[in-house]
């Protein structure tokens, strides 16, 4: 039953969204002009569909430190972080120096440079996997991971968690943000194609399971004994706000998969580096067979990495699996990754990020408690989000119950208040950078308090 209070709150959210969208558009006339101009030769007037948000895409001019500036001259504290990339902040001196030096000495040979060795050794140290290769995007890394699981086992079926995003190649474009009407029973979710252009034959090789449920995985592995190549998942789910793994979940998965001759692949494209120096792998002490990194690794330059055990990576080493790419190990990307790992993502930086995250969390928790909202702040390392729900979220289906409008209203209020967040309110997270300071998180907290007082 919808109560009068709930109706009033709903009306308040709708009113707030309308008001904030009007303000948003008023502040960005130049973006509006550029979108119209872009539409002539850029499909949809943007360079990725995920740059188009409601009420319109924000066109950027530049970034410096913890701030970004749009083409209308508005300044924002950047907590969008380029979808989880910009943990170094903008124009970090160490990255500027490394990239400038590399540019002057040539940026592409399609042959390795010595930075590639240094970066691989550092990734081995942080993530405890001995052997590495590079690629250029998270999508390429998870595509290699799926290929490797299939090549190593000679099996075709993979398990994938409902609600996880792993990029836009066919095998993982299944049940990413499926609609409630399509998802089927919880114990046996339907595999729902997440895009057009995904062949049903490939979709049918993907078995979807809920996050945080070992029982369902065990049942599937038993039913399909001998057919499952492996399972890919984000060890901390970050496509549905943030959902942490329950105690024993990751260890249990590895044990179950290995018992059935299958492999475990962690997609740490988002969690690697942002949740700690060695990502979720080091945080929970569970080393998978295959690990994917991208986003924050390059300090703002496109790069990805795939790590694996000796056994898995021997497929690459002896040529049974061709892990290739013109830009793999690109010198510019390697120089940026080396500077990021050696000079930016230091122990002191992680201590700074933890301190900022605690400060922000305390302020948000206080606002939530004062208003009696029962929402949750979920913050792990430099990543965080507010889950607009009273009960904790353990899997994708819990997340479906959250009112989309609150996330959108939050995004708009932060935006107009000078903090840039990823647009898909309840799906995405904030990212702090090493160049953020107290004033940056305090502005976020003040905007959040304004949201709370507007909808409370
Ligand atoms: C967990 C995860 N995996 C893979 C990807 C794909 O990375 P990319 O966009 O670099 O292809 C993303 C992108 O958001 C992601 O969040």
CSV table of C-alpha atoms and ligand atoms in Angstrom, one decimal:
chain,number,residue,atom,x,y,z
A,1,UNK,CA,0.0,0.0,0.0
A,2,UNK,CA,1.3,3.4,-0.9
A,3,UNK,CA,0.9,5.8,2.1
A,4,UNK,CA,0.2,9.5,1.9
A,5,UNK,CA,3.8,10.1,3.2
A,6,UNK,CA,5.3,8.0,0.5
A,7,UNK,CA,3.2,9.9,-2.1
A,8,UNK,CA,4.4,13.2,-0.7
A,9,UNK,CA,8.0,12.0,-0.8
A,10,UNK,CA,7.6,10.8,-4.4
A,11,UNK,CA,6.2,14.2,-5.4
A,12,UNK,CA,9.1,15.9,-3.7
A,13,UNK,CA,11.6,13.8,-5.7
A,14,UNK,CA,9.8,14.5,-9.0
A,15,UNK,CA,9.6,18.2,-8.2
A,16,UNK,CA,13.3,18.3,-7.3
A,17,UNK,CA,14.3,16.5,-10.5
A,18,UNK,CA,12.4,18.9,-12.6
A,19,UNK,CA,13.9,21.9,-10.9
A,20,UNK,CA,17.4,20.6,-11.0
A,21,UNK,CA,17.2,19.6,-14.7
A,22,UNK,CA,16.1,23.1,-15.6
A,23,UNK,CA,19.1,24.5,-13.6
A,24,UNK,CA,21.4,22.0,-15.2
A,25,UNK,CA,20.4,23.1,-18.8
A,26,UNK,CA,20.6,26.8,-17.9
A,27,UNK,CA,24.2,26.4,-16.7
A,28,UNK,CA,25.3,24.6,-19.9
A,29,UNK,CA,24.3,26.5,-23.1
A,30,UNK,CA,27.6,25.7,-24.8
A,31,UNK,CA,27.2,22.0,-24.2
A,32,UNK,CA,23.7,22.3,-25.8
A,33,UNK,CA,25.3,23.9,-28.9
A,34,UNK,CA,28.1,21.4,-29.2
A,35,UNK,CA,25.6,18.5,-29.0
A,36,UNK,CA,23.6,20.0,-31.9
A,37,UNK,CA,26.8,20.4,-33.9
A,38,UNK,CA,28.1,16.9,-33.0
A,39,UNK,CA,25.0,15.2,-34.2
A,40,UNK,CA,25.9,16.1,-37.8
A,41,UNK,CA,28.9,13.6,-37.8
A,42,UNK,CA,28.9,11.8,-34.4
A,43,UNK,CA,26.2,9.2,-34.0
A,44,UNK,CA,23.9,10.3,-31.3
A,45,UNK,CA,26.1,13.4,-30.7
A,46,UNK,CA,28.5,11.7,-28.4
A,47,UNK,CA,31.5,9.4,-28.4
A,48,UNK,CA,30.0,6.6,-26.2
A,49,UNK,CA,26.3,6.0,-25.4
A,50,UNK,CA,27.2,6.3,-21.8
A,51,UNK,CA,28.3,9.9,-22.1
A,52,UNK,CA,24.7,10.8,-22.9
A,53,UNK,CA,22.8,11.4,-19.6
A,54,UNK,CA,19.5,13.1,-18.8
A,55,UNK,CA,19.0,16.0,-19.5
A,56,UNK,CA,22.0,16.1,-21.7
A,57,UNK,CA,25.7,15.2,-22.1
A,58,UNK,CA,28.2,17.5,-20.4
A,59,UNK,CA,31.0,18.6,-22.8
A,60,UNK,CA,34.3,19.0,-21.0
A,61,UNK,CA,37.1,21.5,-21.4
A,62,UNK,CA,39.9,20.4,-19.1
A,63,UNK,CA,40.9,18.9,-15.7
A,64,UNK,CA,43.4,19.9,-13.1
A,65,UNK,CA,44.0,18.2,-9.7
A,66,UNK,CA,40.7,17.2,-8.2
A,67,UNK,CA,38.7,19.4,-10.5
A,68,UNK,CA,37.2,19.3,-14.0
A,69,UNK,CA,35.8,22.2,-16.1
A,70,UNK,CA,33.0,22.0,-18.6
A,71,UNK,CA,32.9,24.0,-21.9
A,72,UNK,CA,30.6,26.6,-20.1
A,73,UNK,CA,33.4,27.3,-17.6
A,74,UNK,CA,31.7,25.5,-14.7
A,75,UNK,CA,34.1,24.0,-12.2
A,76,UNK,CA,33.3,20.6,-10.6
A,77,UNK,CA,35.0,18.5,-7.9
A,78,UNK,CA,35.5,15.4,-10.0
A,79,UNK,CA,34.0,12.3,-8.3
A,80,UNK,CA,32.9,10.8,-11.6
A,81,UNK,CA,36.6,9.9,-12.2
A,82,UNK,CA,36.0,9.0,-15.8
A,83,UNK,CA,34.0,5.9,-14.8
A,84,UNK,CA,36.6,4.8,-12.3
A,85,UNK,CA,39.8,5.8,-14.0
A,86,UNK,CA,41.0,9.0,-12.5
A,87,UNK,CA,42.4,7.9,-9.1
A,88,UNK,CA,45.4,10.0,-9.9
A,89,UNK,CA,43.3,13.1,-10.4
A,90,UNK,CA,44.0,15.3,-13.4
A,91,UNK,CA,47.3,16.3,-14.8
A,92,UNK,CA,49.2,14.7,-12.0
A,93,UNK,CA,52.8,15.9,-12.3
A,94,UNK,CA,54.3,12.4,-12.3
A,95,UNK,CA,52.0,11.3,-15.1
A,96,UNK,CA,52.5,14.5,-17.1
A,97,UNK,CA,56.3,14.0,-16.8
A,98,UNK,CA,56.3,10.3,-17.8
A,99,UNK,CA,53.9,10.8,-20.7
A,100,UNK,CA,55.7,13.9,-22.0
A,101,UNK,CA,59.0,12.1,-21.9
A,102,UNK,CA,57.6,9.2,-23.8
A,103,UNK,CA,55.8,11.3,-26.4
A,104,UNK,CA,59.2,12.9,-27.3
A,105,UNK,CA,60.7,9.5,-27.8
A,106,UNK,CA,58.0,7.9,-29.9
A,107,UNK,CA,54.7,6.4,-28.8
A,108,UNK,CA,54.2,3.3,-30.9
A,109,UNK,CA,56.4,0.5,-32.3
A,110,UNK,CA,54.2,-2.6,-31.9
A,111,UNK,CA,57.3,-4.0,-30.1
A,112,UNK,CA,57.8,-4.1,-26.3
A,113,UNK,CA,59.6,-1.5,-24.3
A,114,UNK,CA,61.2,-2.0,-20.9
A,115,UNK,CA,58.4,-0.3,-18.9
A,116,UNK,CA,56.3,-3.4,-19.8
A,117,UNK,CA,58.6,-5.5,-17.7
A,118,UNK,CA,58.5,-3.2,-14.7
A,119,UNK,CA,54.7,-2.9,-14.8
A,120,UNK,CA,54.2,-6.7,-15.0
A,121,UNK,CA,56.6,-7.3,-12.1
A,122,UNK,CA,54.7,-4.7,-10.0
A,123,UNK,CA,51.3,-6.3,-10.9
A,124,UNK,CA,52.7,-9.7,-9.9
A,125,UNK,CA,53.7,-8.2,-6.5
A,126,UNK,CA,50.4,-6.5,-5.9
A,127,UNK,CA,48.0,-9.3,-7.2
A,128,UNK,CA,50.1,-12.4,-6.5
A,129,UNK,CA,49.8,-13.8,-10.1
A,130,UNK,CA,53.1,-14.5,-11.8
A,131,UNK,CA,52.4,-13.8,-15.5
A,132,UNK,CA,50.8,-10.9,-17.3
A,133,UNK,CA,49.8,-9.6,-20.7
A,134,UNK,CA,48.4,-6.2,-21.8
A,135,UNK,CA,45.4,-5.0,-23.8
A,136,UNK,CA,43.7,-1.6,-24.2
A,137,UNK,CA,40.3,-1.7,-22.5
A,138,UNK,CA,38.5,-3.6,-19.8
A,139,UNK,CA,36.4,-5.2,-22.6
A,140,UNK,CA,39.5,-6.7,-24.2
A,141,UNK,CA,40.8,-8.0,-20.9
A,142,UNK,CA,37.6,-9.8,-20.0
A,143,UNK,CA,37.3,-11.1,-23.5
A,144,UNK,CA,40.8,-12.7,-23.1
A,145,UNK,CA,39.8,-14.0,-19.7
A,146,UNK,CA,36.7,-15.8,-21.2
A,147,UNK,CA,38.8,-17.1,-24.1
A,148,UNK,CA,41.5,-18.4,-21.8
A,149,UNK,CA,39.0,-20.2,-19.5
A,150,UNK,CA,37.5,-21.9,-22.6
A,151,UNK,CA,40.9,-22.6,-24.1
A,152,UNK,CA,42.4,-24.0,-20.9
A,153,UNK,CA,39.5,-26.4,-20.2
A,154,UNK,CA,38.2,-27.2,-23.7
A,155,UNK,CA,34.7,-26.4,-22.4
A,156,UNK,CA,32.3,-23.7,-23.7
A,157,UNK,CA,29.9,-22.8,-20.8
A,158,UNK,CA,30.8,-19.9,-18.5
A,159,UNK,CA,29.0,-18.7,-15.4
A,160,UNK,CA,28.3,-15.1,-15.0
A,161,UNK,CA,26.7,-13.1,-12.1
A,162,UNK,CA,23.4,-11.5,-12.7
A,163,UNK,CA,23.9,-7.7,-12.8
A,164,UNK,CA,27.7,-7.7,-13.4
A,165,UNK,CA,29.0,-5.7,-16.3
A,166,UNK,CA,32.3,-6.9,-17.9
A,167,UNK,CA,32.4,-4.9,-21.1
A,168,UNK,CA,30.7,-5.1,-24.4
A,169,UNK,CA,31.9,-8.4,-26.0
A,170,UNK,CA,29.3,-11.0,-26.8
A,171,UNK,CA,30.0,-13.6,-24.0
A,172,UNK,CA,29.5,-11.1,-21.2
A,173,UNK,CA,26.6,-9.1,-22.6
A,174,UNK,CA,24.1,-11.2,-20.8
A,175,UNK,CA,22.0,-10.2,-17.8
A,176,UNK,CA,23.8,-6.9,-17.1
A,177,UNK,CA,20.9,-4.8,-16.0
A,178,UNK,CA,18.0,-7.0,-16.9
A,179,UNK,CA,14.4,-5.9,-16.5
A,180,UNK,CA,12.4,-7.5,-13.6
A,181,UNK,CA,9.9,-8.9,-16.1
A,182,UNK,CA,12.7,-10.8,-17.9
A,183,UNK,CA,14.8,-12.3,-15.2
A,184,UNK,CA,13.0,-15.5,-14.3
A,185,UNK,CA,13.3,-17.4,-11.0
A,186,UNK,CA,16.1,-16.4,-8.6
A,187,UNK,CA,17.6,-19.9,-8.4
A,188,UNK,CA,17.7,-20.2,-12.1
A,189,UNK,CA,17.8,-16.7,-13.7
A,190,UNK,CA,17.1,-16.3,-17.4
A,191,UNK,CA,20.1,-15.2,-19.5
A,192,UNK,CA,18.9,-11.9,-21.0
A,193,UNK,CA,20.8,-10.4,-23.9
A,194,UNK,CA,22.1,-7.0,-22.7
A,195,UNK,CA,22.3,-5.5,-26.2
A,196,UNK,CA,21.1,-6.0,-29.7
A,197,UNK,CA,23.5,-8.0,-31.9
A,198,UNK,CA,24.2,-10.7,-29.4
A,199,UNK,CA,23.6,-14.2,-31.0
A,200,UNK,CA,21.3,-16.4,-29.0
A,201,UNK,CA,23.8,-19.2,-29.5
A,202,UNK,CA,26.4,-17.3,-27.5
A,203,UNK,CA,24.0,-16.1,-24.9
A,204,UNK,CA,23.0,-19.7,-24.3
A,205,UNK,CA,26.6,-20.6,-23.4
A,206,UNK,CA,26.3,-18.3,-20.4
A,207,UNK,CA,24.7,-19.5,-17.2
A,208,UNK,CA,23.6,-16.7,-15.0
A,209,UNK,CA,23.8,-17.0,-11.2
A,210,UNK,CA,23.0,-14.6,-8.3
A,211,UNK,CA,25.9,-12.9,-6.5
A,212,UNK,CA,26.7,-14.1,-3.0
A,213,UNK,CA,25.1,-17.5,-3.4
A,214,UNK,CA,27.4,-20.5,-3.4
A,215,UNK,CA,24.5,-23.0,-3.3
A,216,UNK,CA,23.3,-22.0,-6.8
A,217,UNK,CA,26.8,-22.2,-8.2
A,218,UNK,CA,27.3,-25.7,-6.7
A,219,UNK,CA,24.0,-26.9,-8.2
A,220,UNK,CA,24.8,-25.6,-11.6
A,221,UNK,CA,28.3,-27.1,-11.6
A,222,UNK,CA,26.9,-30.4,-10.6
A,223,UNK,CA,24.1,-30.3,-13.2
A,224,UNK,CA,26.5,-29.3,-15.9
A,225,UNK,CA,29.4,-31.4,-14.7
A,226,UNK,CA,32.3,-31.3,-17.2
A,227,UNK,CA,30.8,-28.5,-19.3
A,228,UNK,CA,31.7,-25.4,-17.4
A,229,UNK,CA,34.9,-23.7,-18.3
A,230,UNK,CA,34.8,-21.2,-15.5
A,231,UNK,CA,33.2,-18.2,-13.8
A,232,UNK,CA,33.8,-14.5,-14.3
A,233,UNK,CA,32.7,-12.0,-11.7
A,234,UNK,CA,33.6,-8.8,-10.0
A,235,UNK,CA,34.8,-9.8,-6.6
A,236,UNK,CA,33.1,-6.7,-5.3
A,237,UNK,CA,30.1,-6.0,-7.5
A,238,UNK,CA,30.2,-2.4,-8.8
A,239,UNK,CA,27.4,-2.2,-11.4
A,240,UNK,CA,24.6,-2.1,-8.8
A,241,UNK,CA,26.0,0.5,-6.5
A,242,UNK,CA,28.6,-1.5,-4.5
A,243,UNK,CA,27.9,-5.0,-3.2
A,244,UNK,CA,30.6,-6.6,-1.1
A,245,UNK,CA,31.1,-10.4,-1.1
A,246,UNK,CA,29.8,-12.2,1.9
A,247,UNK,CA,32.3,-13.9,4.2
A,248,UNK,CA,33.7,-17.0,2.5
A,249,UNK,CA,32.0,-16.4,-0.8
A,250,UNK,CA,35.1,-15.9,-2.9
A,251,UNK,CA,37.0,-18.7,-1.3
A,252,UNK,CA,34.0,-20.9,-1.7
A,253,UNK,CA,33.7,-20.1,-5.4
A,254,UNK,CA,37.3,-20.9,-6.0
A,255,UNK,CA,37.1,-24.2,-4.2
A,256,UNK,CA,33.8,-25.3,-6.0
A,257,UNK,CA,35.1,-24.3,-9.4
A,258,UNK,CA,38.4,-26.1,-9.0
A,259,UNK,CA,36.6,-29.2,-7.7
A,260,UNK,CA,34.7,-29.3,-11.0
A,261,UNK,CA,37.8,-28.6,-13.1
A,262,UNK,CA,36.7,-25.0,-13.9
A,263,UNK,CA,38.5,-21.7,-13.5
A,264,UNK,CA,37.9,-18.5,-11.5
A,265,UNK,CA,38.3,-15.1,-13.2
A,266,UNK,CA,38.1,-11.9,-11.3
A,267,UNK,CA,37.2,-8.8,-13.2
A,268,UNK,CA,39.0,-6.1,-11.3
A,269,UNK,CA,38.6,-3.5,-14.0
A,270,UNK,CA,36.8,-1.3,-11.5
A,271,UNK,CA,38.0,-2.6,-8.2
A,272,UNK,CA,41.7,-3.1,-9.0
A,273,UNK,CA,43.7,-0.1,-7.4
A,274,UNK,CA,40.6,1.7,-6.3
A,275,UNK,CA,39.7,-0.6,-3.4
A,276,UNK,CA,43.3,-0.9,-2.3
A,277,UNK,CA,46.8,-1.4,-3.7
A,278,UNK,CA,46.1,-5.0,-4.7
A,279,UNK,CA,42.4,-4.6,-5.4
A,280,UNK,CA,39.8,-7.0,-4.0
A,281,UNK,CA,42.3,-9.9,-4.6
A,282,UNK,CA,44.6,-8.6,-1.9
A,283,UNK,CA,41.8,-7.2,0.3
A,284,UNK,CA,40.1,-10.6,0.6
A,285,UNK,CA,43.3,-12.7,0.1
A,286,UNK,CA,41.7,-14.9,-2.6
A,287,UNK,CA,43.9,-15.2,-5.7
A,288,UNK,CA,41.9,-16.2,-8.8
A,289,UNK,CA,43.2,-18.2,-11.8
A,290,UNK,CA,42.8,-15.1,-14.1
A,291,UNK,CA,42.6,-11.5,-13.3
A,292,UNK,CA,41.5,-8.5,-15.4
A,293,UNK,CA,42.7,-4.9,-14.8
A,294,UNK,CA,42.1,-1.7,-16.8
A,295,UNK,CA,40.7,1.8,-15.9
A,296,UNK,CA,42.8,3.2,-13.0
A,297,UNK,CA,46.0,1.3,-14.2
A,298,UNK,CA,46.9,3.9,-16.8
A,299,UNK,CA,46.4,7.1,-14.8
A,300,UNK,CA,44.1,8.4,-17.6
A,301,UNK,CA,45.7,6.6,-20.6
A,302,UNK,CA,43.9,3.6,-22.1
A,303,UNK,CA,45.5,0.3,-21.0
A,304,UNK,CA,44.4,-3.0,-19.6
A,305,UNK,CA,46.2,-6.1,-18.2
A,306,UNK,CA,45.4,-9.8,-17.8
A,307,UNK,CA,47.2,-11.8,-15.1
A,308,UNK,CA,47.1,-15.5,-14.7
A,309,UNK,CA,48.7,-18.6,-13.1
A,310,UNK,CA,51.7,-20.3,-14.7
A,311,UNK,CA,49.3,-23.0,-15.9
A,312,UNK,CA,46.8,-20.6,-17.6
A,313,UNK,CA,49.4,-18.3,-19.0
A,314,UNK,CA,51.3,-21.2,-20.5
A,315,UNK,CA,48.6,-21.2,-23.2
A,316,UNK,CA,49.7,-17.8,-24.3
A,317,UNK,CA,53.4,-18.5,-23.8
A,318,UNK,CA,53.4,-21.5,-26.1
A,319,UNK,CA,51.0,-20.0,-28.6
A,320,UNK,CA,48.0,-22.3,-28.0
A,321,UNK,CA,46.0,-19.1,-27.3
A,322,UNK,CA,46.9,-16.1,-29.4
A,323,UNK,CA,46.8,-13.1,-27.1
A,324,UNK,CA,47.4,-10.3,-29.5
A,325,UNK,CA,46.7,-6.6,-30.3
A,326,UNK,CA,48.5,-3.9,-32.3
A,327,UNK,CA,48.4,-1.5,-29.3
A,328,UNK,CA,49.2,-4.1,-26.6
A,329,UNK,CA,51.9,-2.9,-24.4
A,330,UNK,CA,51.8,0.5,-26.1
A,331,UNK,CA,54.8,2.5,-24.9
A,332,UNK,CA,52.8,5.6,-23.9
A,333,UNK,CA,50.4,3.4,-21.9
A,334,UNK,CA,53.2,1.5,-20.2
A,335,UNK,CA,55.0,4.8,-19.3
A,336,UNK,CA,51.7,6.1,-17.8
A,337,UNK,CA,51.1,2.8,-15.9
A,338,UNK,CA,54.6,2.7,-14.5
A,339,UNK,CA,54.3,6.3,-13.2
A,340,UNK,CA,50.8,5.6,-11.8
A,341,UNK,CA,52.0,2.5,-9.9
A,342,UNK,CA,55.4,3.8,-8.8
A,343,UNK,CA,54.7,7.4,-8.0
A,344,UNK,CA,50.9,7.9,-7.6
A,345,UNK,CA,49.4,4.8,-6.0
A,346,UNK,CA,51.8,4.6,-3.0
A,347,UNK,CA,51.0,3.5,0.5
A,348,UNK,CA,50.8,7.2,1.6
A,349,UNK,CA,48.2,7.8,-1.1
A,350,UNK,CA,46.1,4.9,0.1
A,351,UNK,CA,46.3,6.3,3.6
A,352,UNK,CA,45.2,9.7,2.3
A,353,UNK,CA,42.3,8.1,0.4
A,354,UNK,CA,41.2,6.1,3.4
A,355,UNK,CA,41.2,9.3,5.6
A,356,UNK,CA,39.1,11.2,3.0
A,357,UNK,CA,36.7,8.3,2.6
A,358,UNK,CA,36.1,8.1,6.4
A,359,UNK,CA,35.5,11.9,6.6
A,360,UNK,CA,33.0,11.7,3.8
A,361,UNK,CA,31.3,8.7,5.2
A,362,UNK,CA,30.9,10.2,8.7
A,363,UNK,CA,29.3,13.3,7.2
A,364,UNK,CA,26.9,11.3,5.0
A,365,UNK,CA,26.0,8.8,7.8
A,366,UNK,CA,25.2,11.8,10.1
A,367,UNK,CA,22.8,13.3,7.5
A,368,UNK,CA,21.1,9.9,6.9
A,369,UNK,CA,20.7,9.3,10.7
A,370,UNK,CA,19.4,12.8,11.3
A,371,UNK,CA,16.7,12.4,8.7
A,372,UNK,CA,15.9,8.8,9.7
A,373,UNK,CA,16.2,7.7,6.1
A,374,UNK,CA,17.8,4.3,6.7
A,375,UNK,CA,19.9,4.6,3.5
A,376,UNK,CA,23.4,3.1,3.5
A,377,UNK,CA,26.8,4.5,2.6
A,378,UNK,CA,28.9,1.8,1.1
A,379,UNK,CA,32.5,2.9,0.8
A,380,UNK,CA,35.4,0.6,0.0
A,381,UNK,CA,38.8,2.4,-0.5
A,382,UNK,CA,38.4,5.3,-2.9
A,383,UNK,CA,35.0,4.0,-4.2
A,384,UNK,CA,31.7,4.6,-2.6
A,385,UNK,CA,28.0,5.2,-3.1
A,386,UNK,CA,24.8,5.8,-1.2
A,387,UNK,CA,22.3,2.9,-1.5
A,388,UNK,CA,18.9,4.5,-1.2
A,389,UNK,CA,17.3,1.5,0.6
A,390,UNK,CA,16.7,0.4,4.2
A,391,UNK,CA,17.8,-3.2,3.9
A,392,UNK,CA,21.4,-4.0,2.8
A,393,UNK,CA,21.8,-5.1,-0.8
A,394,UNK,CA,23.3,-8.6,-1.3
A,395,UNK,CA,22.6,-9.2,-5.0
A,396,UNK,CA,21.2,-7.6,-8.1
A,397,UNK,CA,17.5,-8.4,-7.3
A,398,UNK,CA,17.7,-6.4,-4.0
A,399,UNK,CA,19.0,-3.5,-6.0
A,400,UNK,CA,16.0,-3.6,-8.3
A,401,UNK,CA,13.8,-2.4,-5.5
A,402,UNK,CA,15.6,0.9,-5.2
A,403,UNK,CA,13.8,4.0,-6.5
A,404,UNK,CA,15.7,5.1,-9.7
A,405,UNK,CA,14.6,8.7,-9.1
A,406,UNK,CA,16.6,9.2,-5.9
A,407,UNK,CA,19.9,8.3,-7.7
A,408,UNK,CA,19.1,10.6,-10.5
A,409,UNK,CA,18.1,13.5,-8.2
A,410,UNK,CA,21.3,12.9,-6.3
A,411,UNK,CA,23.4,13.2,-9.5
A,412,UNK,CA,21.6,16.4,-10.5
A,413,UNK,CA,21.9,18.0,-7.0
A,414,UNK,CA,25.6,17.2,-6.8
A,415,UNK,CA,26.1,18.4,-10.4
A,416,UNK,CA,24.4,21.8,-9.9
A,417,UNK,CA,26.2,22.0,-6.5
A,418,UNK,CA,29.7,21.7,-8.2
A,419,UNK,CA,30.4,18.0,-7.8
A,420,UNK,CA,30.6,15.8,-10.9
A,421,UNK,CA,29.4,12.2,-10.4
A,422,UNK,CA,28.7,9.4,-12.9
A,423,UNK,CA,25.2,9.9,-14.3
A,424,UNK,CA,23.6,6.6,-13.7
A,425,UNK,CA,22.7,7.5,-10.1
A,426,UNK,CA,22.0,4.2,-8.4
A,427,UNK,CA,24.2,2.0,-10.7
A,428,UNK,CA,27.5,3.9,-10.5
A,429,UNK,CA,29.9,5.0,-7.7
A,430,UNK,CA,32.0,7.9,-6.8
A,431,UNK,CA,35.8,7.8,-7.0
A,432,UNK,CA,38.1,9.9,-4.9
A,433,UNK,CA,41.6,10.8,-6.2
A,434,UNK,CA,44.9,11.2,-4.6
A,435,UNK,CA,44.6,14.9,-5.3
A,436,UNK,CA,41.3,15.4,-3.5
A,437,UNK,CA,41.2,17.2,-0.2
A,438,UNK,CA,38.9,17.8,2.7
A,439,UNK,CA,37.1,20.7,1.0
A,440,UNK,CA,36.2,18.5,-1.9
A,441,UNK,CA,34.5,15.8,0.2
A,442,UNK,CA,32.9,18.5,2.4
A,443,UNK,CA,31.2,20.0,-0.7
A,444,UNK,CA,29.9,16.5,-1.6
A,445,UNK,CA,28.5,16.1,1.9
A,446,UNK,CA,26.9,19.6,1.8
A,447,UNK,CA,25.1,18.8,-1.5
A,448,UNK,CA,24.0,15.5,-0.1
A,449,UNK,CA,22.5,17.2,2.9
A,450,UNK,CA,20.6,19.5,0.5
A,451,UNK,CA,19.2,16.4,-1.3
A,452,UNK,CA,18.1,14.9,2.0
A,453,UNK,CA,16.3,18.0,3.1
A,454,UNK,CA,14.6,18.3,-0.3
A,455,UNK,CA,13.2,14.8,-0.2
A,456,UNK,CA,12.8,14.2,3.5
B,1,LIG,C1,33.8,-4.2,-14.1
B,1,LIG,C2,34.0,-3.8,-15.5
B,1,LIG,N1,34.6,-4.6,-16.4
B,1,LIG,C3,34.8,-4.3,-17.6
B,1,LIG,C4,34.5,-3.0,-18.1
B,1,LIG,C5,34.8,-2.7,-19.5
B,1,LIG,O1,35.8,-1.8,-19.6
B,1,LIG,P1,36.0,-0.8,-20.8
B,1,LIG,O2,34.9,0.2,-20.8
B,1,LIG,O3,37.4,-0.2,-20.6
B,1,LIG,O4,36.0,-1.7,-22.0
B,1,LIG,C6,33.9,-2.1,-17.2
B,1,LIG,C7,33.6,-0.8,-17.7
B,1,LIG,O5,32.9,0.0,-17.1
B,1,LIG,C8,33.7,-2.5,-15.9
B,1,LIG,O6,33.1,-1.7,-15.0
